[in-house]
mmCIF file of C-alpha atoms and ligand atoms in Angstrom:
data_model
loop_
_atom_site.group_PDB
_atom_site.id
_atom_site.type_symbol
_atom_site.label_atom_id
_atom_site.label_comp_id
_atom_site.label_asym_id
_atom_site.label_seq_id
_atom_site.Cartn_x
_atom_site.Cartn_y
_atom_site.Cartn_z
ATOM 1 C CA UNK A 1 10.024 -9.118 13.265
ATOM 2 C CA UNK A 2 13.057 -7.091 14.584
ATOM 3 C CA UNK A 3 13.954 -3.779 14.026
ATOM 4 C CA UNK A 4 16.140 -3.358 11.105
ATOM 5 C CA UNK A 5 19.106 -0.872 11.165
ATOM 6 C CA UNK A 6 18.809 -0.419 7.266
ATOM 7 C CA UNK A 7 20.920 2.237 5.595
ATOM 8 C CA UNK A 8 18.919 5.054 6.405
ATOM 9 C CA UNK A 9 16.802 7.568 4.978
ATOM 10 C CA UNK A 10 15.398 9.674 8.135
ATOM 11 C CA UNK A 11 15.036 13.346 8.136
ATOM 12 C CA UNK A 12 15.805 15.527 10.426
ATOM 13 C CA UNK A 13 12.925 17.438 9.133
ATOM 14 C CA UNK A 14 11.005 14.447 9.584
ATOM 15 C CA UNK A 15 11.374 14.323 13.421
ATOM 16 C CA UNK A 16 11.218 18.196 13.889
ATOM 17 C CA UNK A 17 8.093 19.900 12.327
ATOM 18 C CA UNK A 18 9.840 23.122 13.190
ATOM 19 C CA UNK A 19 11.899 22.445 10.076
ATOM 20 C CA UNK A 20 8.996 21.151 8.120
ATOM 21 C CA UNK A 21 8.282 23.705 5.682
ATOM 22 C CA UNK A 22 11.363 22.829 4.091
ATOM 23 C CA UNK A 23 10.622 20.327 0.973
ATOM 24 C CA UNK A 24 13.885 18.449 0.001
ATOM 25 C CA UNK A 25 14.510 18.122 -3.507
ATOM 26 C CA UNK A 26 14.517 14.093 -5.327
ATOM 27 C CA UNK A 27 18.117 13.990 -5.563
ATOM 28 C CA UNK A 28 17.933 14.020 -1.088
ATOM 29 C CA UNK A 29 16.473 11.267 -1.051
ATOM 30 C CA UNK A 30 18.750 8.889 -2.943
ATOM 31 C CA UNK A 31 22.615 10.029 -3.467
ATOM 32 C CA UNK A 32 23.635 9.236 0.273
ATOM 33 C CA UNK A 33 21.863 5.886 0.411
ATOM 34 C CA UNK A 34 24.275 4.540 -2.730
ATOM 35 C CA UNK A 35 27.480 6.344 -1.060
ATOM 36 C CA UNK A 36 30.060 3.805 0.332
ATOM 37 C CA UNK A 37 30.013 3.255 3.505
ATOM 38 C CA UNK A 38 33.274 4.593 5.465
ATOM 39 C CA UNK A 39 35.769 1.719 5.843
ATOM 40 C CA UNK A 40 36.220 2.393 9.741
ATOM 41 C CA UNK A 41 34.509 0.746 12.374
ATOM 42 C CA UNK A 42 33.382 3.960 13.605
ATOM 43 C CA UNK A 43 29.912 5.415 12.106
ATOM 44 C CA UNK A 44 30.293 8.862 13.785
ATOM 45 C CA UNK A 45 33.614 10.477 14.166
ATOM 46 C CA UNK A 46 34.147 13.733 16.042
ATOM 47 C CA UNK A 47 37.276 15.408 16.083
ATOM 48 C CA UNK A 48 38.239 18.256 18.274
ATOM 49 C CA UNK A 49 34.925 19.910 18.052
ATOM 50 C CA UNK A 50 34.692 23.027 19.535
ATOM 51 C CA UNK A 51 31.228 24.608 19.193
ATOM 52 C CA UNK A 52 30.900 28.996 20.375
ATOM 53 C CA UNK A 53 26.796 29.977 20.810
ATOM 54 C CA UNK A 54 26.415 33.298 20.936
ATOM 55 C CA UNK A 55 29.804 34.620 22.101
ATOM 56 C CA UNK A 56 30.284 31.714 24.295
ATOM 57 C CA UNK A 57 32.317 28.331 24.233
ATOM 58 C CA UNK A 58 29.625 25.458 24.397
ATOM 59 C CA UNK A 59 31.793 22.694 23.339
ATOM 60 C CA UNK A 60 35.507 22.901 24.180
ATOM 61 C CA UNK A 61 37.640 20.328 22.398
ATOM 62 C CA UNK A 62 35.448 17.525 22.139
ATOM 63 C CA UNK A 63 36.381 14.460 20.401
ATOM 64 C CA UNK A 64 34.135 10.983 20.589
ATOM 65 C CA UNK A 65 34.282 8.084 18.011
ATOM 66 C CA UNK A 66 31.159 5.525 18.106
ATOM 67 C CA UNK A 67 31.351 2.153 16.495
ATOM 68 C CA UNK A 68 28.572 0.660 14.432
ATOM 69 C CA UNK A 69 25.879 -0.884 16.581
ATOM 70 C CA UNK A 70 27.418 0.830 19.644
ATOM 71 C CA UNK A 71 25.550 2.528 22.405
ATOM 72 C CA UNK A 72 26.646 5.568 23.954
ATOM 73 C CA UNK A 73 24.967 7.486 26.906
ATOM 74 C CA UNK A 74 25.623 10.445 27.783
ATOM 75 C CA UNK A 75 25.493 12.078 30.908
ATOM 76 C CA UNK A 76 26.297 15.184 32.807
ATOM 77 C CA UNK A 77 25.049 18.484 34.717
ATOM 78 C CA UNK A 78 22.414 20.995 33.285
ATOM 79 C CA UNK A 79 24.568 22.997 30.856
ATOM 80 C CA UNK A 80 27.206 20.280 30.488
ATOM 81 C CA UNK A 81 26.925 20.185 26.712
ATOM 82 C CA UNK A 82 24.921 17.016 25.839
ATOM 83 C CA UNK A 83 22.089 18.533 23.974
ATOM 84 C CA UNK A 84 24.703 21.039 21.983
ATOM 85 C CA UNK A 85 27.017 17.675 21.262
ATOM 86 C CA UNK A 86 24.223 16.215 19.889
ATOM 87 C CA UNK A 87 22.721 18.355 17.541
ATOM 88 C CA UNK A 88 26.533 19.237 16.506
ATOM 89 C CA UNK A 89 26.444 15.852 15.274
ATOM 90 C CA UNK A 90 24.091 16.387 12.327
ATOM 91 C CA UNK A 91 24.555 19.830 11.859
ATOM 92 C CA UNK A 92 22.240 21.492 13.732
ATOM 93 C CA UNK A 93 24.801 23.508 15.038
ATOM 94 C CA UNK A 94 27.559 24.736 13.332
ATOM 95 C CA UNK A 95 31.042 24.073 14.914
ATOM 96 C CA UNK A 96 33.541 26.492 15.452
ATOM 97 C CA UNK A 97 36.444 23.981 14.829
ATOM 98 C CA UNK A 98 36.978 20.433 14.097
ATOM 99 C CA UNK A 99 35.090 17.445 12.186
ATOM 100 C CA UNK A 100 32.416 15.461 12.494
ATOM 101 C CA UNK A 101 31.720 12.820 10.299
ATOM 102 C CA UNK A 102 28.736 10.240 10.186
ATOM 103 C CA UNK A 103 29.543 7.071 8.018
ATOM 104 C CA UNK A 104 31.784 9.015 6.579
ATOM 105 C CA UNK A 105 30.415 11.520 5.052
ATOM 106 C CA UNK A 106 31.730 14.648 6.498
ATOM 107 C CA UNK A 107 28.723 16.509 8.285
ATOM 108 C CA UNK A 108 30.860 19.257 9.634
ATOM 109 C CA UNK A 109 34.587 20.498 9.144
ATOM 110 C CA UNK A 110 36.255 23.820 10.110
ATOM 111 C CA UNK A 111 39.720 24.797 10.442
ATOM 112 C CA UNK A 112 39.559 28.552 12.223
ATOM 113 C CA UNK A 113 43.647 28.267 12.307
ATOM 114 C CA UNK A 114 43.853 27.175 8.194
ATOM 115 C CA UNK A 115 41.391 30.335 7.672
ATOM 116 C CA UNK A 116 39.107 27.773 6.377
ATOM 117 C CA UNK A 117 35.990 28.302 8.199
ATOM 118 C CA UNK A 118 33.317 26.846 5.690
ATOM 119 C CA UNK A 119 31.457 24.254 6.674
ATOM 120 C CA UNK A 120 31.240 22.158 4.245
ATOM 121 C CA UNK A 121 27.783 20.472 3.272
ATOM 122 C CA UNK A 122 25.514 23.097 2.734
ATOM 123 C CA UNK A 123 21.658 23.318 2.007
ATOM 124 C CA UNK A 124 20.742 19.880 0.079
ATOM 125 C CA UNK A 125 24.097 17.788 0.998
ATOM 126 C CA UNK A 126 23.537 18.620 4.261
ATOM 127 C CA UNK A 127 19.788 17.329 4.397
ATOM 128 C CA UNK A 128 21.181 14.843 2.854
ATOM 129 C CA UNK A 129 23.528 13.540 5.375
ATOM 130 C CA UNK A 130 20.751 14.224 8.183
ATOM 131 C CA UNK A 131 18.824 11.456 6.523
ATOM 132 C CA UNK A 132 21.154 8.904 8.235
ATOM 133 C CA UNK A 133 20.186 10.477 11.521
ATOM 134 C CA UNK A 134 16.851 10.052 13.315
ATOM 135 C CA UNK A 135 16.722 12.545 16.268
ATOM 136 C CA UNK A 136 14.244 11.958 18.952
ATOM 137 C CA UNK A 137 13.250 14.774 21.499
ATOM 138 C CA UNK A 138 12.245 15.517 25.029
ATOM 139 C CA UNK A 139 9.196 17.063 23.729
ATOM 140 C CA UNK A 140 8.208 14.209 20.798
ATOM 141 C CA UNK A 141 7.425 17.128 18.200
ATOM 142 C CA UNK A 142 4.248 15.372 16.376
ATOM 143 C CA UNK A 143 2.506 16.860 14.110
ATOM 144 C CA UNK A 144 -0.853 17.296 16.217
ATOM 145 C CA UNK A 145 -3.033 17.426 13.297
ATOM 146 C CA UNK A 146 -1.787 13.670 12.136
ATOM 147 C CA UNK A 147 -2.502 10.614 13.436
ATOM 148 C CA UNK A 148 0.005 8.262 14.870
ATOM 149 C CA UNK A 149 0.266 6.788 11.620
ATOM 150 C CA UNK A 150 0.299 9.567 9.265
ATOM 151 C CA UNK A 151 3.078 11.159 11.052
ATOM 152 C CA UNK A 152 5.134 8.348 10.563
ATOM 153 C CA UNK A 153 4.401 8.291 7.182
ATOM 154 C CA UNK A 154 4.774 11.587 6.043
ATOM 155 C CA UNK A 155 8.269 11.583 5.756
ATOM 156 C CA UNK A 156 8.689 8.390 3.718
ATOM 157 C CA UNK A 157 6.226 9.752 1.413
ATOM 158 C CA UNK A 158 7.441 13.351 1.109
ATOM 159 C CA UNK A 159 10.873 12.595 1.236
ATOM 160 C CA UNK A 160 11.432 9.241 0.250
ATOM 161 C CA UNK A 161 8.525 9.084 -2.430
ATOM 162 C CA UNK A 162 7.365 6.365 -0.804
ATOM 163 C CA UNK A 163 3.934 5.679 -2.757
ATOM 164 C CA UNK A 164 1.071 6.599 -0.404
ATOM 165 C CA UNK A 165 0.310 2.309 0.206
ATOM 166 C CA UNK A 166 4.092 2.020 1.327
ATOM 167 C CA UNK A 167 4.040 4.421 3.526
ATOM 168 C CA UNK A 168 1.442 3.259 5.671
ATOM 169 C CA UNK A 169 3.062 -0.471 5.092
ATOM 170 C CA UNK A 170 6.074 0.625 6.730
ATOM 171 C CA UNK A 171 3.563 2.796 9.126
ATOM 172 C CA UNK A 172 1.715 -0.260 10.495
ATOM 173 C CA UNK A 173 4.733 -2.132 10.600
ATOM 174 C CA UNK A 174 6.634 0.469 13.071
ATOM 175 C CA UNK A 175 3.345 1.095 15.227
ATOM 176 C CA UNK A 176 3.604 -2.865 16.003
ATOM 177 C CA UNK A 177 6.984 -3.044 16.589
ATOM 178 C CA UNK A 178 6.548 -0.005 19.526
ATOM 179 C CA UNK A 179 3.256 -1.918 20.161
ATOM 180 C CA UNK A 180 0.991 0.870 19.137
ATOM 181 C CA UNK A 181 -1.127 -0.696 16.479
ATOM 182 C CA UNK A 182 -4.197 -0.360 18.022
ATOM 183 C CA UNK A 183 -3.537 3.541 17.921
ATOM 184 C CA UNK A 184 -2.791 4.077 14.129
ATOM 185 C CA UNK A 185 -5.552 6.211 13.409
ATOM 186 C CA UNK A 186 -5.232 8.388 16.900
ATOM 187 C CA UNK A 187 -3.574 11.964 17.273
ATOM 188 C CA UNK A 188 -1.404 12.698 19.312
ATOM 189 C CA UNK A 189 -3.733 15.037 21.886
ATOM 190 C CA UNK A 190 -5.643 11.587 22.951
ATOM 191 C CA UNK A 191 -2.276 9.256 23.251
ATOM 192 C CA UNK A 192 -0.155 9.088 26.436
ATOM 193 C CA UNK A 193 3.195 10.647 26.804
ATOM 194 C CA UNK A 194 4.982 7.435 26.338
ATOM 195 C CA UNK A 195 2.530 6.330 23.604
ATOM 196 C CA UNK A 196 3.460 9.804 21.767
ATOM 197 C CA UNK A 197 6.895 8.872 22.831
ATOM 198 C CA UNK A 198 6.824 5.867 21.343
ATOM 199 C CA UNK A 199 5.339 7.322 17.955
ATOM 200 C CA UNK A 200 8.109 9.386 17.528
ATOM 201 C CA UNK A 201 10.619 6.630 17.653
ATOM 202 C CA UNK A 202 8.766 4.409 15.445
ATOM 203 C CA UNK A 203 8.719 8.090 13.335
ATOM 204 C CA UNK A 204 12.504 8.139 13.340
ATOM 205 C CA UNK A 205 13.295 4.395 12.110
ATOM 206 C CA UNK A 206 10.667 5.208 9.496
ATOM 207 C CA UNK A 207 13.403 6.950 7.558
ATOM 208 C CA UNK A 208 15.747 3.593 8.315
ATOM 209 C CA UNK A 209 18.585 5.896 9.969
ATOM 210 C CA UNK A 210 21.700 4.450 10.532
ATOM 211 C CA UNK A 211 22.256 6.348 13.684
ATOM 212 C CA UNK A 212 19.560 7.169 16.627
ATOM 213 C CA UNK A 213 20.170 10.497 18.300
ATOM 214 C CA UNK A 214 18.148 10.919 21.872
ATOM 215 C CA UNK A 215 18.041 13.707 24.042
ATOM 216 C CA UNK A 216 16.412 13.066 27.360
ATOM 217 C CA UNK A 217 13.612 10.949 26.238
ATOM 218 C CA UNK A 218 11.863 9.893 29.042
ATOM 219 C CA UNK A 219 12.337 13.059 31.037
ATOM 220 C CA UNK A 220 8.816 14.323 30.146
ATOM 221 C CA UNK A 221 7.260 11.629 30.694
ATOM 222 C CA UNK A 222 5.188 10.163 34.145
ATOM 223 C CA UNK A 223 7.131 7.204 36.100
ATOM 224 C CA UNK A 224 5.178 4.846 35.201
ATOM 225 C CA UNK A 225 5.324 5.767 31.626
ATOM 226 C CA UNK A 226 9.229 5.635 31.115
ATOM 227 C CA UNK A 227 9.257 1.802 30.867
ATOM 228 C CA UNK A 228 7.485 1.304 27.964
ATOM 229 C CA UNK A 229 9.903 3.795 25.837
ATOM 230 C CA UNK A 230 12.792 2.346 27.475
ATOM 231 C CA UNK A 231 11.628 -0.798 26.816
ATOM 232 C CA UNK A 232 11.534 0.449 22.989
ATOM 233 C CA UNK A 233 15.292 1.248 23.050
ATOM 234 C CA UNK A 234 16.303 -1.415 24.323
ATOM 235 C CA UNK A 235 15.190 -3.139 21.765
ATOM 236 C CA UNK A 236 16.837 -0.808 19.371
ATOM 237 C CA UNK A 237 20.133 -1.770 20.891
ATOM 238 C CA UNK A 238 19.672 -5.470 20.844
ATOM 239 C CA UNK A 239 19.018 -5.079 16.866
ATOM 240 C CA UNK A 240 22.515 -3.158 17.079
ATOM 241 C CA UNK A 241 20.890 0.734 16.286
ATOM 242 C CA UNK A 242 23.709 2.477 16.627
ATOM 243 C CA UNK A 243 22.261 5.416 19.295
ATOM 244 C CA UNK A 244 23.558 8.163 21.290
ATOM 245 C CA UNK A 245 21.579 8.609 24.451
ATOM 246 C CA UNK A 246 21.531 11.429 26.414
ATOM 247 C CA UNK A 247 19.439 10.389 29.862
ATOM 248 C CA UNK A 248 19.073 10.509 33.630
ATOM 249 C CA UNK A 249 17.674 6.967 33.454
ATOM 250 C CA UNK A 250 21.083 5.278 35.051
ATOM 251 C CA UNK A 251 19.484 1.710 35.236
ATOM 252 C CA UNK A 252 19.123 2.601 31.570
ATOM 253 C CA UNK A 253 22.518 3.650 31.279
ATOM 254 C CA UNK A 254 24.314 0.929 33.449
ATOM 255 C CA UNK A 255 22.089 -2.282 31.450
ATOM 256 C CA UNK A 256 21.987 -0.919 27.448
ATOM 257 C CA UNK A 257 24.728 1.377 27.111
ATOM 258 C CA UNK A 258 28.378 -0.181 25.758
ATOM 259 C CA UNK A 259 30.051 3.276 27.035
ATOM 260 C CA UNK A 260 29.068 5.782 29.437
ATOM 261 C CA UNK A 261 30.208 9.365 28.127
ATOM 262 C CA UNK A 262 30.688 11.855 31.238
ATOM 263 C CA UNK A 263 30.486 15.684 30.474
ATOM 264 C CA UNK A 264 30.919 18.720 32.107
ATOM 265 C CA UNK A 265 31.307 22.452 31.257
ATOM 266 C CA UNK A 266 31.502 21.544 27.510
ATOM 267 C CA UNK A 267 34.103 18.760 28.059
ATOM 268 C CA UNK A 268 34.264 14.943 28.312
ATOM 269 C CA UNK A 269 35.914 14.577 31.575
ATOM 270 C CA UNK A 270 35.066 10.661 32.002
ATOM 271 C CA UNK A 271 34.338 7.775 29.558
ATOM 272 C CA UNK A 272 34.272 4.006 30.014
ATOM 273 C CA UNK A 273 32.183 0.809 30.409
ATOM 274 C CA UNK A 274 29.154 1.599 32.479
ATOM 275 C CA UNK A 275 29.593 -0.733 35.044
ATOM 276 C CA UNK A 276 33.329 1.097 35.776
ATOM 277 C CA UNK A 277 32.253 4.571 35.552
ATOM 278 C CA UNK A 278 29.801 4.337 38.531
ATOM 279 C CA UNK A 279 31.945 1.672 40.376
ATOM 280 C CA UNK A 280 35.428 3.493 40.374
ATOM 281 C CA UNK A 281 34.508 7.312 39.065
ATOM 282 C CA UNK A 282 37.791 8.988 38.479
ATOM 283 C CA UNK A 283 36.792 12.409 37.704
ATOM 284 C CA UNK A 284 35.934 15.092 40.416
ATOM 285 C CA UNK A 285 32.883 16.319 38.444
ATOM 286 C CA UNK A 286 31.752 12.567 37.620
ATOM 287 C CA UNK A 287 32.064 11.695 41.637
ATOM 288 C CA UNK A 288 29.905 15.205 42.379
ATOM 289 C CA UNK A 289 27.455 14.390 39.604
ATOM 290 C CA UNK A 290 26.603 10.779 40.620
ATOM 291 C CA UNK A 291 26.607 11.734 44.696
ATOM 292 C CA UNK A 292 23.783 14.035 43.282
ATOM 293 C CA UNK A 293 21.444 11.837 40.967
ATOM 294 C CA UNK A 294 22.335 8.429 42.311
HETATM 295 N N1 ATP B 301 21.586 28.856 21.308
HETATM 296 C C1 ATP B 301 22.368 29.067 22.361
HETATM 297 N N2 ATP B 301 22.990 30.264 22.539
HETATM 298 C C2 ATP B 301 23.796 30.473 23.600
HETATM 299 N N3 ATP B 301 24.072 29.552 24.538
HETATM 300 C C3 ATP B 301 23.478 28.360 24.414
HETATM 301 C C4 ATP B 301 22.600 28.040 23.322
HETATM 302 N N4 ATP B 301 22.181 26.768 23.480
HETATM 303 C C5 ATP B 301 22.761 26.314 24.600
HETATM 304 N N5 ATP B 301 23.533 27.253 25.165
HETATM 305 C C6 ATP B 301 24.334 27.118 26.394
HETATM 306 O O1 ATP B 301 25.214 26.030 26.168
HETATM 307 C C7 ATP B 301 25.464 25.322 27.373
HETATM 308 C C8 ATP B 301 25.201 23.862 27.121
HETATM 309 O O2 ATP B 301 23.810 23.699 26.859
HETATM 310 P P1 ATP B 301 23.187 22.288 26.539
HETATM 311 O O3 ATP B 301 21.742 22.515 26.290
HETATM 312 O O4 ATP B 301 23.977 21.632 25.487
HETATM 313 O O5 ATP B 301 23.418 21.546 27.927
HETATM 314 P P2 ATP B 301 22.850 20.141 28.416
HETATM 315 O O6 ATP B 301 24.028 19.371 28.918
HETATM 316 O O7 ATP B 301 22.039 19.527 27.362
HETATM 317 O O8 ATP B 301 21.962 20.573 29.658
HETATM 318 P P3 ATP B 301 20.554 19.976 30.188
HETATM 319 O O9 ATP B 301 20.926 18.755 30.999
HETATM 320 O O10 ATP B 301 20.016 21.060 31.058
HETATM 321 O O11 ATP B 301 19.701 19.681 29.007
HETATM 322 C C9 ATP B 301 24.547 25.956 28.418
HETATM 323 O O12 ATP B 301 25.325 26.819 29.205
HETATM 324 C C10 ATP B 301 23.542 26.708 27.607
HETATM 325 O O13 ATP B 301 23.092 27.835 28.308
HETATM 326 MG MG1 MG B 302 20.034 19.037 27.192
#
C-alpha cells in the first residue's frame, strides 16, 4: 500500500516533544481538515518574508511558492537561512514582514510599513494550521520512553482522538510502510539512527500532513545508514508528498527534487530544475558552494 498524502492532521507538537506539554483543545483537531482547500496550485506561498532573530536579519526578502506534490530542496552554506525558512513556514518563527500561507490558510502575515505587525493565527488557529505540516529533524526528537509504535501513535490519539485500537492501526501500518514492523514494540535507545530516523517519518505522516518539512535528515546519521531514510522519501515523493528538503545529500537532490532552491546570507540567490542548477550555476555563491561540497 502507498503512502497517502491525505489532508492532514500532523502536529507540530507531535514531531517535537519539546512542545509536548502543550494539549490542543477538540476544536484543533477538526476545523482545518473541513476548510477549503486554496484554489491555487501552490500549497505553500511565501511572500516577501523577511524574518529579524535577535537584532539580526535572518531572512531578507524571501519569496518561494511550492506546488502540490512538488519537491523542493534546499541548499546552501552554514547560516544561509534554510533551517530559519523552514520553521518560518509553520510558524515557528515569527516573521518580521510578509506572508506565508500553507493551503491557504494564512500561517503568517505582517505588514511593518501598514503598522500592522500582528501575526495573525495565534495560540489554537495556529496549532491548527501546523497540523498540515509534519516537520522532521536532524536529531529525530522521540520520545525515549515510547516505543516505536507508541510514539507514532500518541499524536493521533491525543490530538486526533484517535481511539486507542486506531492508533496503533495506523501505527502498524506506518512502521511497514518505513519497513520497521518488526520494531513496533522497541524504544528508541536500542534502534539505529536511520531506524529512529525512519520512526520519525512514519511519526509525521501519522498526522496525514499535507506538507513534509525536513531539515537535514540524514546528516546525523552513519553512511551506510542514509539510504534507507532516503529511500523512505523517495517514496514520499513518488506518492506526490508535497516536501521541502533541506540536505547535503546532492544525489538526493539531483534524482527526487522537482526544484533546487539555492540560499545564501538569508537570500535565494539561485532556483531551477536540479539537473540545471549544478550543470550551468549562475550565481557566484551557488558556483563557490558546489566547488566546496561537490
Ligand atoms: N534564534 C536565533 N537568534 C539569533 N540568530 C539566529 C537564531 N537562529 C538562527 N540564527 C542565525 O540565523 C542565521 C541562519 O541560521 P539557520 O540555522 O537558518 O541557517 P542554516 O542555513 O540552516 O545553516 P546550517 O546549514 O548550519 O544548518 C545564522 O546566522 C544563525 O546564526
Ligand atoms: Mg540548518
Amino acid at each position: 500500500m502507498p503512502f497517502t498524502n491525505q489532508r492532514s492532521i500532523a502536529t507540530l507538537e507531535a514531531n517535537d516533544p519539546s512542545t509536548s506539554g502543550e494539549s490542543p483543545s477538540m476544536s484543533d483537531s477538526s476545523d482545518i481538515a473541513t476548510a477549503p482547500a486554496s484554489p491555487t496550485s501552490h500549497l505553500v506561498e511565501i511572500e516577501n518574508v523577511y524574518l529579524e532573530l535577535g537584532g539580526v536579519k535572518i531572512l531578507d526578502s524571501v519569496s518561494l511558492n511550492v506546488s502540490r506534490g512538488e519537491v523542493v530542496v534546499l541548499v546552501g552554506p552554514s547560516g544561509a537561512g534554510k533551517t530559519s525558512l523552514l520553521r518560518t513556514v509553520n510558524g515557528l518563527n515569527p516573521i518580521t514582514s510578509g506572508s506565508v500561507e500553507v493551503d491557504g490558510i494564512e500561517v503568517q502575515q505582517r505588514d511593518e510599513a501598514a503598522g500592522t505587525t500582528q501575526r495573525k493565527l495565534k495560540g489554537p488557529q495556529l496549532r491548527s494550521a501546523r497540523k498540515e505540516i509534519g516537520f522532521v529533524f536532524q536529531h529525530f526528537n522521540l520520545f525515549p520512553h515510547l516505543t516505536a509504535l507508541d510514539n507514532i501513535a500518541h499524536a493521533p490519539r491525543k490530538v486526533l482522538g484517535l481511539s486507542k485500537e486506531e492508533a496503533r492501526e495506523r501505527g502498524l501500518q506506518l512502521l511497514e510502510r518505513v519497513g520497521l514492523e518488526n520494531r513496533a514494540h522497541t524504544k528508541p535507545s536500542r534502534l539505529s539512527g536511520g531506524q529512529k530516523q525512519r520512526v520519525a517519518i512514519a511519526r509525521a505522516l501519522a498526522m496525514r500532513p499535507r506538507l513534509m518539512l525536513f531539515d537535514e535528515p540524514t546528516s546525523a546519521l552513519d553512511p551506510e545508514m542514509v539510504g534507507e531514510v532516503l529511500d523512505v522519501m523517495r517514496e514520499l515523493a513518488q506518492d506526490q508528498m508535497t516536501m521541502m528538503v533541506v540536505t547535503h545529500e546532492m544525489g538526493f537532490a539531483r534524482e527526487v527534487a522537482d526544484r533546487l532552491v539555492v540560499m545564501a546570507d538569508g537570500h535565494i540567490v539561485e532556483e531551477g530544475r536540479p539537473a540545471d542548477v549544478f550543470s550551468n550555476p549562475k550565481h557566484e555563491r551557488t558556483k563557490a558552494f558546489f566547488s566546496r561540497i561537490l
